[in-house]
C-alpha positions as a LaTeX table, in Angstrom:
\begin{tabular}{lrrr}
\hline
Residue & $x$ (\AA) & $y$ (\AA) & $z$ (\AA) \\
\hline
Unk1 & 0.04 & 0.07 & 0.17 \\
Unk2 & 1.61 & 3.64 & $-1.14$ \\
Unk3 & 0.63 & 6.56 & $-0.77$ \\
Unk4 & 1.37 & 9.55 & $-3.03$ \\
Unk5 & 2.33 & 12.25 & $-0.42$ \\
Unk6 & 4.33 & 15.25 & $-1.16$ \\
Unk7 & 3.17 & 18.23 & 0.00 \\
Unk8 & 1.68 & 19.51 & 3.34 \\
Unk9 & 0.02 & 22.46 & 4.40 \\
Unk10 & 1.74 & 25.74 & 5.11 \\
Unk11 & $-0.09$ & 27.63 & 7.52 \\
Unk12 & $-0.45$ & 31.46 & 7.36 \\
Unk13 & 0.55 & 31.55 & 4.10 \\
Unk14 & $-1.11$ & 35.08 & 3.90 \\
Unk15 & 0.92 & 36.61 & 6.81 \\
Unk16 & 3.82 & 36.72 & 4.60 \\
Unk17 & 2.27 & 37.29 & 1.28 \\
Unk18 & 3.66 & 41.29 & 1.79 \\
Unk19 & 6.96 & 40.48 & 2.20 \\
Unk20 & 7.54 & 38.02 & $-0.92$ \\
Unk21 & 10.14 & 38.59 & $-3.11$ \\
Unk22 & 10.54 & 37.38 & $-6.98$ \\
Unk23 & 11.71 & 34.15 & $-7.29$ \\
Unk24 & 15.31 & 33.36 & $-8.43$ \\
Unk25 & 15.51 & 31.99 & $-11.68$ \\
Unk26 & 16.22 & 28.18 & $-11.98$ \\
Unk27 & 18.94 & 25.69 & $-12.28$ \\
Unk28 & 22.68 & 27.54 & $-11.95$ \\
Unk29 & 20.87 & 30.27 & $-9.78$ \\
Unk30 & 18.81 & 27.93 & $-8.01$ \\
Unk31 & 22.41 & 25.82 & $-7.30$ \\
Unk32 & 23.80 & 29.44 & $-6.32$ \\
Unk33 & 20.93 & 30.34 & $-3.84$ \\
Unk34 & 21.08 & 26.67 & $-2.16$ \\
Unk35 & 24.51 & 26.38 & $-1.70$ \\
Unk36 & 24.19 & 30.30 & 0.54 \\
Unk37 & 21.31 & 28.55 & 2.35 \\
Unk38 & 23.43 & 25.80 & 3.27 \\
Unk39 & 21.56 & 23.39 & 1.27 \\
Unk40 & 23.34 & 20.14 & 0.25 \\
Unk41 & 23.91 & 19.66 & $-3.72$ \\
Unk42 & 24.51 & 17.16 & $-6.18$ \\
Unk43 & 26.32 & 17.24 & $-9.43$ \\
Unk44 & 24.02 & 17.65 & $-12.31$ \\
Unk45 & 26.11 & 15.26 & $-14.24$ \\
Unk46 & 25.05 & 11.03 & $-13.46$ \\
Unk47 & 28.04 & 9.46 & $-11.34$ \\
Unk48 & 30.65 & 7.76 & $-13.32$ \\
Unk49 & 30.14 & 3.74 & $-13.70$ \\
Unk50 & 31.22 & 1.98 & $-10.65$ \\
Unk51 & 32.29 & $-1.95$ & $-10.19$ \\
Unk52 & 31.03 & $-1.43$ & $-7.20$ \\
Unk53 & 26.85 & $-2.43$ & $-6.39$ \\
Unk54 & 25.09 & 0.70 & $-6.60$ \\
Unk55 & 21.91 & $-0.44$ & $-4.38$ \\
Unk56 & 20.44 & 1.85 & $-1.56$ \\
Unk57 & 21.50 & 2.52 & 1.68 \\
Unk58 & 19.70 & 0.46 & 4.28 \\
Unk59 & 16.79 & 2.29 & 5.77 \\
Unk60 & 14.81 & $-0.90$ & 7.33 \\
Unk61 & 17.10 & $-1.03$ & 10.48 \\
Unk62 & 16.86 & 2.70 & 10.93 \\
Unk63 & 17.71 & 3.24 & 14.75 \\
Unk64 & 18.11 & 7.35 & 14.78 \\
Unk65 & 16.36 & 9.99 & 13.09 \\
Unk66 & 18.53 & 12.13 & 10.59 \\
Unk67 & 18.30 & 14.43 & 7.71 \\
Unk68 & 19.43 & 12.66 & 4.50 \\
Unk69 & 22.54 & 13.93 & 3.43 \\
Unk70 & 24.20 & 13.80 & $-0.08$ \\
Unk71 & 24.73 & 9.83 & $-0.04$ \\
Unk72 & 20.99 & 9.36 & 0.98 \\
Unk73 & 19.62 & 11.13 & $-2.31$ \\
Unk74 & 22.17 & 9.75 & $-4.26$ \\
Unk75 & 20.98 & 6.08 & $-3.35$ \\
Unk76 & 17.51 & 7.17 & $-3.56$ \\
Unk77 & 18.36 & 8.35 & $-7.32$ \\
Unk78 & 20.02 & 5.16 & $-8.12$ \\
Unk79 & 17.35 & 2.98 & $-6.94$ \\
Unk80 & 14.46 & 4.92 & $-9.04$ \\
Unk81 & 16.98 & 4.01 & $-11.84$ \\
Unk82 & 17.56 & 0.54 & $-11.08$ \\
Unk83 & 16.53 & $-2.21$ & $-13.58$ \\
Unk84 & 17.47 & $-5.47$ & $-12.09$ \\
Unk85 & 14.78 & $-7.38$ & $-9.37$ \\
Unk86 & 11.66 & $-5.14$ & $-10.70$ \\
Unk87 & 8.86 & $-6.82$ & $-12.63$ \\
Unk88 & 7.23 & $-4.35$ & $-14.54$ \\
Unk89 & 3.38 & $-4.60$ & $-14.09$ \\
Unk90 & 1.80 & $-2.27$ & $-16.14$ \\
Unk91 & 3.25 & $-0.17$ & $-19.12$ \\
Unk92 & 0.46 & 1.85 & $-21.44$ \\
Unk93 & 0.57 & 5.76 & $-22.38$ \\
Unk94 & 3.97 & 6.79 & $-21.11$ \\
Unk95 & 3.61 & 5.33 & $-17.80$ \\
Unk96 & 5.13 & 2.17 & $-16.75$ \\
Unk97 & 4.92 & 0.49 & $-13.06$ \\
Unk98 & 7.33 & $-1.82$ & $-11.06$ \\
Unk99 & 6.94 & $-4.02$ & $-8.27$ \\
Unk100 & 9.66 & $-5.53$ & $-6.25$ \\
Unk101 & 9.60 & $-8.16$ & $-3.27$ \\
Unk102 & 11.87 & $-7.73$ & $-0.31$ \\
Unk103 & 13.70 & $-10.68$ & 0.58 \\
Unk104 & 13.04 & $-10.56$ & 4.56 \\
Unk105 & 9.51 & $-10.45$ & 4.13 \\
Unk106 & 7.41 & $-11.03$ & 0.72 \\
Unk107 & 4.46 & $-9.54$ & 1.81 \\
Unk108 & 6.26 & $-5.86$ & 2.20 \\
Unk109 & 6.47 & $-4.90$ & $-1.33$ \\
Unk110 & 8.08 & $-1.63$ & $-3.19$ \\
Unk111 & 6.54 & $-0.12$ & $-5.97$ \\
Unk112 & 8.16 & 2.26 & $-8.50$ \\
Unk113 & 5.86 & 4.07 & $-11.10$ \\
Unk114 & 7.65 & 6.36 & $-14.04$ \\
Unk115 & 5.67 & 8.59 & $-16.35$ \\
Unk116 & 6.89 & 10.62 & $-18.97$ \\
Unk117 & 5.46 & 14.46 & $-18.74$ \\
Unk118 & 5.35 & 16.42 & $-22.04$ \\
Unk119 & 4.65 & 20.25 & $-22.28$ \\
Unk120 & 5.57 & 20.21 & $-18.16$ \\
Unk121 & 9.07 & 21.35 & $-17.10$ \\
Unk122 & 10.77 & 19.74 & $-14.49$ \\
Unk123 & 10.41 & 22.90 & $-12.32$ \\
Unk124 & 6.72 & 22.85 & $-12.40$ \\
Unk125 & 6.09 & 19.63 & $-11.50$ \\
Unk126 & 8.38 & 20.32 & $-8.41$ \\
Unk127 & 6.03 & 23.21 & $-7.71$ \\
Unk128 & 2.99 & 21.09 & $-8.01$ \\
Unk129 & 4.45 & 18.30 & $-5.49$ \\
Unk130 & 5.21 & 21.22 & $-2.87$ \\
Unk131 & 1.86 & 23.45 & $-3.25$ \\
Unk132 & $-0.59$ & 22.26 & $-0.81$ \\
Unk133 & $-3.16$ & 24.67 & $-1.80$ \\
Unk134 & $-2.88$ & 24.00 & $-5.53$ \\
Unk135 & $-3.27$ & 20.08 & $-4.34$ \\
Unk136 & $-6.40$ & 20.67 & $-2.84$ \\
Unk137 & $-7.73$ & 21.74 & $-6.14$ \\
Unk138 & $-6.59$ & 18.45 & $-7.88$ \\
Unk139 & $-6.48$ & 15.45 & $-5.39$ \\
Unk140 & $-9.75$ & 14.86 & $-3.55$ \\
Unk141 & $-8.00$ & 11.93 & $-1.50$ \\
Unk142 & $-6.12$ & 13.94 & 1.08 \\
Unk143 & $-7.88$ & 13.87 & 4.12 \\
Unk144 & $-5.82$ & 16.03 & 6.38 \\
Unk145 & $-2.31$ & 17.51 & 5.90 \\
Unk146 & $-0.52$ & 20.37 & 7.72 \\
Unk147 & 3.62 & 20.61 & 8.37 \\
Unk148 & 4.41 & 20.43 & 12.34 \\
Unk149 & 7.75 & 21.87 & 12.18 \\
Unk150 & 10.87 & 22.77 & 10.17 \\
Unk151 & 13.97 & 20.58 & 10.93 \\
Unk152 & 16.57 & 22.29 & 8.57 \\
Unk153 & 16.25 & 24.53 & 5.37 \\
Unk154 & 15.26 & 21.58 & 3.24 \\
Unk155 & 13.68 & 19.26 & 5.79 \\
Unk156 & 10.59 & 19.35 & 7.76 \\
Unk157 & 8.36 & 16.95 & 9.75 \\
Unk158 & 4.39 & 16.86 & 9.22 \\
Unk159 & 1.13 & 14.68 & 9.25 \\
Unk160 & $-0.40$ & 12.97 & 6.27 \\
Unk161 & $-4.09$ & 11.24 & 6.32 \\
Unk162 & $-5.32$ & 9.88 & 3.04 \\
Unk163 & $-8.58$ & 7.92 & 1.66 \\
Unk164 & $-8.27$ & 4.19 & 0.85 \\
Unk165 & $-10.21$ & 2.50 & $-1.18$ \\
Unk166 & $-13.52$ & 1.07 & 0.22 \\
Unk167 & $-14.18$ & $-0.80$ & 2.08 \\
Unk168 & $-10.37$ & $-0.41$ & 3.55 \\
Unk169 & $-10.07$ & 2.04 & 6.42 \\
Unk170 & $-8.39$ & 4.98 & 6.21 \\
Unk171 & $-4.50$ & 5.41 & 6.49 \\
Unk172 & $-2.34$ & 8.35 & 7.96 \\
Unk173 & 1.37 & 9.06 & 8.54 \\
Unk174 & 4.02 & 10.95 & 10.34 \\
Unk175 & 6.76 & 11.95 & 8.25 \\
Unk176 & 10.46 & 13.86 & 7.90 \\
Unk177 & 10.33 & 15.03 & 4.69 \\
Unk178 & 13.49 & 16.62 & 2.69 \\
Unk179 & 14.01 & 17.78 & $-0.38$ \\
Unk180 & 16.78 & 18.65 & $-2.93$ \\
Unk181 & 17.25 & 20.35 & $-6.26$ \\
Unk182 & 20.05 & 18.73 & $-8.75$ \\
Unk183 & 20.66 & 21.17 & $-11.38$ \\
Unk184 & 17.77 & 20.83 & $-13.34$ \\
Unk185 & 16.45 & 17.66 & $-11.55$ \\
Unk186 & 14.85 & 17.27 & $-8.01$ \\
Unk187 & 14.23 & 14.87 & $-5.20$ \\
Unk188 & 11.10 & 14.93 & $-2.74$ \\
Unk189 & 11.64 & 11.63 & $-0.05$ \\
Unk190 & 10.46 & 11.05 & 3.25 \\
Unk191 & 10.12 & 8.27 & 6.08 \\
Unk192 & 7.90 & 7.93 & 9.03 \\
Unk193 & 8.94 & 9.41 & 12.63 \\
Unk194 & 7.08 & 9.71 & 16.11 \\
Unk195 & 5.97 & 12.68 & 17.10 \\
Unk196 & 4.91 & 13.00 & 21.18 \\
Unk197 & 2.09 & 15.74 & 20.37 \\
Unk198 & 0.68 & 13.15 & 17.40 \\
Unk199 & $-0.05$ & 9.68 & 18.46 \\
Unk200 & $-1.67$ & 6.95 & 16.21 \\
Unk201 & $-5.62$ & 8.18 & 15.96 \\
Unk202 & $-8.57$ & 6.01 & 16.55 \\
Unk203 & $-10.45$ & 6.39 & 13.41 \\
Unk204 & $-7.38$ & 5.76 & 11.53 \\
Unk205 & $-5.06$ & 3.20 & 10.74 \\
Unk206 & $-1.04$ & 4.33 & 11.45 \\
Unk207 & 0.85 & 3.30 & 8.47 \\
Unk208 & 4.56 & 3.26 & 8.10 \\
Unk209 & 6.80 & 4.89 & 5.04 \\
Unk210 & 9.58 & 3.00 & 5.34 \\
Unk211 & 11.15 & 4.92 & 2.51 \\
Unk212 & 8.58 & 6.99 & 0.03 \\
Unk213 & 9.96 & 9.87 & $-2.61$ \\
Unk214 & 10.03 & 11.19 & $-6.29$ \\
Unk215 & 12.55 & 11.71 & $-8.75$ \\
Unk216 & 11.95 & 14.46 & $-11.30$ \\
Unk217 & 14.28 & 14.37 & $-13.87$ \\
Unk218 & 14.48 & 16.79 & $-16.65$ \\
Unk219 & 14.02 & 16.03 & $-20.30$ \\
Unk220 & 14.01 & 19.18 & $-22.12$ \\
Unk221 & 12.83 & 22.77 & $-21.54$ \\
Unk222 & 9.07 & 21.85 & $-21.31$ \\
Unk223 & 9.28 & 18.21 & $-20.54$ \\
Unk224 & 10.48 & 15.79 & $-17.82$ \\
Unk225 & 10.26 & 12.29 & $-16.20$ \\
Unk226 & 9.15 & 11.55 & $-12.83$ \\
Unk227 & 9.62 & 8.33 & $-10.98$ \\
Unk228 & 7.90 & 7.47 & $-7.65$ \\
Unk229 & 9.44 & 4.94 & $-5.53$ \\
Unk230 & 7.41 & 4.02 & $-2.35$ \\
Unk231 & 8.02 & 1.09 & 0.28 \\
Unk232 & 5.29 & 1.19 & 3.19 \\
Unk233 & 4.24 & $-0.94$ & 5.59 \\
Unk234 & 0.16 & $-0.12$ & 5.62 \\
Unk235 & $-0.05$ & $-2.11$ & 9.06 \\
Unk236 & $-2.69$ & $-4.61$ & 7.42 \\
Unk237 & $-2.49$ & $-8.20$ & 5.85 \\
Unk238 & $-4.12$ & $-6.86$ & 2.62 \\
Unk239 & $-6.12$ & $-8.73$ & 0.72 \\
Unk240 & $-4.64$ & $-9.57$ & $-3.13$ \\
Unk241 & $-7.12$ & $-7.40$ & $-5.00$ \\
Unk242 & $-5.65$ & $-4.07$ & $-2.93$ \\
Unk243 & $-2.13$ & $-5.24$ & $-4.60$ \\
Unk244 & $-3.15$ & $-5.44$ & $-8.00$ \\
Unk245 & $-5.04$ & $-2.50$ & $-7.95$ \\
Unk246 & $-2.47$ & $-0.60$ & $-6.90$ \\
Unk247 & 0.09 & $-1.51$ & $-8.89$ \\
Unk248 & $-2.19$ & $-1.93$ & $-12.19$ \\
Unk249 & $-4.75$ & 0.78 & $-11.93$ \\
Unk250 & $-4.42$ & 3.08 & $-9.03$ \\
Unk251 & $-0.61$ & 4.21 & $-9.40$ \\
Unk252 & $-1.02$ & 5.18 & $-13.33$ \\
Unk253 & $-4.30$ & 6.87 & $-12.60$ \\
Unk254 & $-2.90$ & 8.91 & $-10.10$ \\
Unk255 & 0.00 & 9.65 & $-12.18$ \\
Unk256 & $-2.17$ & 10.98 & $-14.82$ \\
Unk257 & $-3.88$ & 13.10 & $-12.92$ \\
Unk258 & $-0.81$ & 14.42 & $-11.19$ \\
Unk259 & $-0.03$ & 15.34 & $-14.95$ \\
Unk260 & $-3.36$ & 16.67 & $-15.60$ \\
Unk261 & $-2.70$ & 19.01 & $-12.55$ \\
Unk262 & 0.50 & 20.26 & $-14.24$ \\
Unk263 & $-0.75$ & 21.28 & $-17.34$ \\
Unk264 & $-3.02$ & 23.86 & $-15.74$ \\
Unk265 & $-0.62$ & 25.06 & $-12.34$ \\
Unk266 & 0.77 & 27.88 & $-14.49$ \\
Unk267 & $-2.07$ & 29.74 & $-15.06$ \\
Unk268 & $-3.41$ & 28.91 & $-11.43$ \\
Unk269 & $-0.57$ & 30.01 & $-9.46$ \\
Unk270 & $-0.62$ & 33.46 & $-11.14$ \\
Unk271 & $-3.92$ & 34.13 & $-8.95$ \\
Unk272 & $-3.06$ & 32.74 & $-6.11$ \\
Unk273 & 0.52 & 34.07 & $-4.36$ \\
Unk274 & 2.99 & 33.53 & $-7.41$ \\
Unk275 & 5.88 & 34.75 & $-5.34$ \\
Unk276 & 5.15 & 32.33 & $-2.38$ \\
Unk277 & 7.28 & 29.24 & $-3.02$ \\
Unk278 & 8.85 & 28.27 & 0.73 \\
Unk279 & 10.29 & 25.09 & $-0.60$ \\
Unk280 & 12.07 & 27.58 & $-2.68$ \\
Unk281 & 12.42 & 30.42 & $-0.44$ \\
Unk282 & 12.98 & 29.03 & 2.62 \\
Unk283 & 12.91 & 32.83 & 4.47 \\
Unk284 & 9.12 & 32.34 & 3.81 \\
Unk285 & 8.45 & 29.52 & 5.74 \\
Unk286 & 6.43 & 30.47 & 8.87 \\
Unk287 & 7.10 & 27.30 & 10.75 \\
Unk288 & 8.69 & 26.71 & 13.85 \\
Unk289 & 11.99 & 25.31 & 14.24 \\
Unk290 & 12.44 & 21.70 & 16.06 \\
Unk291 & 15.17 & 19.47 & 17.33 \\
Unk292 & 16.16 & 16.12 & 16.15 \\
Unk293 & 15.75 & 14.73 & 19.31 \\
Unk294 & 12.02 & 15.57 & 19.53 \\
Unk295 & 11.50 & 12.58 & 17.44 \\
Unk296 & 11.94 & 8.88 & 17.11 \\
Unk297 & 11.92 & 6.38 & 14.36 \\
Unk298 & 8.54 & 5.04 & 13.69 \\
Unk299 & 8.83 & 1.26 & 13.86 \\
Unk300 & 6.04 & $-0.85$ & 11.96 \\
Unk301 & 5.98 & $-3.75$ & 15.05 \\
Unk302 & 5.22 & $-1.20$ & 17.78 \\
Unk303 & 2.00 & $-0.68$ & 16.11 \\
Unk304 & $-1.22$ & $-1.79$ & 16.27 \\
Unk305 & $-1.57$ & $-4.63$ & 13.36 \\
Unk306 & $-4.69$ & $-4.32$ & 11.31 \\
Unk307 & $-6.11$ & $-7.60$ & 9.73 \\
Unk308 & $-7.90$ & $-6.88$ & 6.47 \\
Unk309 & $-6.93$ & $-9.79$ & 4.37 \\
Unk310 & $-10.34$ & $-11.06$ & 4.42 \\
Unk311 & $-12.17$ & $-7.93$ & 3.24 \\
Unk312 & $-13.64$ & $-8.11$ & 0.02 \\
Unk313 & $-13.30$ & $-5.91$ & $-2.91$ \\
Unk314 & $-17.21$ & $-4.34$ & $-2.77$ \\
Unk315 & $-19.75$ & $-4.23$ & $-5.69$ \\
Unk316 & $-19.01$ & $-0.13$ & $-5.89$ \\
Unk317 & $-15.57$ & $-1.06$ & $-6.32$ \\
Unk318 & $-15.77$ & $-3.77$ & $-9.30$ \\
Unk319 & $-18.66$ & $-1.67$ & $-10.88$ \\
Unk320 & $-16.46$ & 1.30 & $-10.93$ \\
Unk321 & $-18.72$ & 3.78 & $-8.50$ \\
Unk322 & $-17.02$ & 5.98 & $-5.88$ \\
Unk323 & $-13.57$ & 5.48 & $-5.44$ \\
Unk324 & $-13.39$ & 3.00 & $-8.24$ \\
Unk325 & $-12.73$ & 2.65 & $-12.10$ \\
Unk326 & $-14.95$ & 5.66 & $-12.93$ \\
Unk327 & $-13.92$ & 8.09 & $-10.25$ \\
Unk328 & $-11.02$ & 10.30 & $-10.16$ \\
Unk329 & $-10.59$ & 10.03 & $-6.70$ \\
Unk330 & $-8.28$ & 7.23 & $-6.73$ \\
Unk331 & $-4.82$ & 8.86 & $-5.85$ \\
Unk332 & $-4.79$ & 7.04 & $-2.42$ \\
Unk333 & $-3.65$ & 3.69 & $-2.88$ \\
Unk334 & $-0.40$ & 4.33 & $-5.01$ \\
\hline
\end{tabular}
């Protein structure tokens, strides 16, 4: 079970609107600004071929809360680009989906979804994934999402809940999210943490994001490719129809919906605080600071396990009713 988590709510945007400055130009000027603000940077060129395996750094055994560094971002990028060990389950109209089972737990899969985006610059897609106000216009499966605190200029911690296909229970997570411009490319990724003021809720199932994120790669002035990679423990023994629907239908549909949203974003943003982009300009963020010591890693085995293995797909789902194939609301379980 995977979710398209990206942006979270930034409070009091209107309070800072009067002090917003013109955003800098992208690519090289963005990299200069990034260095000045203390963000890590990665080279625009891909690393030279190595004889050593280029697999991801281990995250399953993470014991302490840390903000990802350059190596973590590069490892995530390498896994997004990897081909070995992935089973292609869907490929149509520029969208492909792969599934990978983890050796230590065959029920805990990774899903990778890639989409070609024509007429969408990489920076536009990056903005859409960050812009919570715009997300409310195109993603109707978000129940509630908000930032809790700021950790660094390119990392925060926040809350995210989303609707799952009926009759499954809805899910939520608390995640540490970080982001990084890499020349003309971008990465956004997260993993689950515990915050003392936001314990699991009785009306939702607390899922665990082991690692989830996006790699956006520019392919031209007005085109890009996005790869969505996620490994999430949904805290439940999910029925086979959920897994199949996730990899073969929901993920592609969610990506296509995101693409349509990107095409409309420039016009929308011009009418809604066009220069307010705290993900590019950290000084615009109104969030309070938080020490990493206030957080701890959210391990799946510390949460209640919800067994939904016997849940059958509803007739409404099979017939394409609300939340089904005939709806645009299938962005939750991807």
